[in-house]
Coordinates of C-alpha atoms in Angstrom, one line a residue:
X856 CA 196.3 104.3 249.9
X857 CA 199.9 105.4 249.0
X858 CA 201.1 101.6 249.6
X859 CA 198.7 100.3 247.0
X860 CA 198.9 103.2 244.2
X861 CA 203.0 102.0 244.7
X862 CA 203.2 98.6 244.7
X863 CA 200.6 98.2 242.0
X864 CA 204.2 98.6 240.0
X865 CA 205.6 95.9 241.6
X866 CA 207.5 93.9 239.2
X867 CA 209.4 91.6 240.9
X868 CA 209.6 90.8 244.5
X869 CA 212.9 89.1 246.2
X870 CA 214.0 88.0 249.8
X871 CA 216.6 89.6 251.0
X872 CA 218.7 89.8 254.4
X873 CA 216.6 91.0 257.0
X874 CA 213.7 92.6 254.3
X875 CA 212.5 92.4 251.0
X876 CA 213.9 94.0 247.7
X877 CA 211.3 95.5 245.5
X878 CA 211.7 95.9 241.7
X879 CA 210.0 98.6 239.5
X880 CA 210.4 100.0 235.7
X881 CA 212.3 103.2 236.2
X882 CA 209.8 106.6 235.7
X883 CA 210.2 110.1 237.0
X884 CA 206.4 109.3 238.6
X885 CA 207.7 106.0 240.1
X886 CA 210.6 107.2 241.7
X887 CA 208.4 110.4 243.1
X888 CA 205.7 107.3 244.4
X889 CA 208.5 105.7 246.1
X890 CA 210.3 108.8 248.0
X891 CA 206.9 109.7 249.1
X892 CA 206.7 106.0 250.2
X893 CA 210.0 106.2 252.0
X894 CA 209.5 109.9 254.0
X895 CA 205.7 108.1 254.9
X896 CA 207.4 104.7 256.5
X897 CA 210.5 107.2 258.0
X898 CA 207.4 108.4 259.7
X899 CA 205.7 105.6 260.7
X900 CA 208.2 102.7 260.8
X901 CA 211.1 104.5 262.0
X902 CA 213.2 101.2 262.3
X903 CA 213.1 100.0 258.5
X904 CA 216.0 101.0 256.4
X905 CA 215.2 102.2 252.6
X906 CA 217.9 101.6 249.9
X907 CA 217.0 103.2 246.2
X908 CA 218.9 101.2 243.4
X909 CA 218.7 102.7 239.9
X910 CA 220.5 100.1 237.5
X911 CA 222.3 101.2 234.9
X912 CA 221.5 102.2 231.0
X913 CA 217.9 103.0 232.5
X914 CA 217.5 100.0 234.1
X915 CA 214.8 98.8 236.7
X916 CA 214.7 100.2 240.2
X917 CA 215.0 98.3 243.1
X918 CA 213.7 99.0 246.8
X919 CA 215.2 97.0 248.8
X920 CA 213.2 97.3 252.5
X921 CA 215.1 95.9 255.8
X922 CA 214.3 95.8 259.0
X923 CA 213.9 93.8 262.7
X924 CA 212.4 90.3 262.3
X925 CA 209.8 91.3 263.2
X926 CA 209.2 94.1 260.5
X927 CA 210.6 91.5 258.1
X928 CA 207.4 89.1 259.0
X929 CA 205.4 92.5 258.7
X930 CA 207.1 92.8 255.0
X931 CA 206.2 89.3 254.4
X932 CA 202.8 89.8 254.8
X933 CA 202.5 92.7 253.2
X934 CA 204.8 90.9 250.0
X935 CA 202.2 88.6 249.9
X936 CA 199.6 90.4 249.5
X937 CA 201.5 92.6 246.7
X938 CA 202.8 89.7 244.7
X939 CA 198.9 89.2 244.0
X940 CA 199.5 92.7 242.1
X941 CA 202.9 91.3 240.2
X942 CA 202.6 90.7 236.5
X943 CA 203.4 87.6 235.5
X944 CA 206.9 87.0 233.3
X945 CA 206.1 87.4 229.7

């Protein structure tokens, strides 16, 4: 599942207004994973709006995820479930 294979490289999860904001190490494969993830949600969730943040001096990525309330409460659950696969801080 293209949701799982991604957000396996979830590193840090935060609330954000009206969504979620997703962090991830920056790679050439990760940031393939997450336009793939964006043009499959364009498709089915046509109402979320997708934001790609490269920090800088090769910094993390961040996804941050918005949408309706109640696409945010979809996001929720689906956060939930994904911080299960979040590394804890070293």
């Amino acid at each position: 599942m293209l949701v799982t294979s991604l957000f396996k490289y979830v590193s840090d999860i935060q609330e954000i207004e009206e969504g979620y904001a997703f962090k991830f190490r920056r790679s050439e494969l990760l940031i393939r994973r997450i336009a793939d993830y964006i043009v499959f949600e364009g498709q089915h969730s046509p109402r979320l709006t997708f934001t790609l943040v490269a920090e800088a001096d090769e910094g993390p990525l961040w996804l941050p995820v918005r949408g309706s309330e109640s696409e945010k409460e979809h996001m929720r659950t689906a956060s939930t479930t994904c911080q299960m696969c979040v590394s804890p801080p070293a």
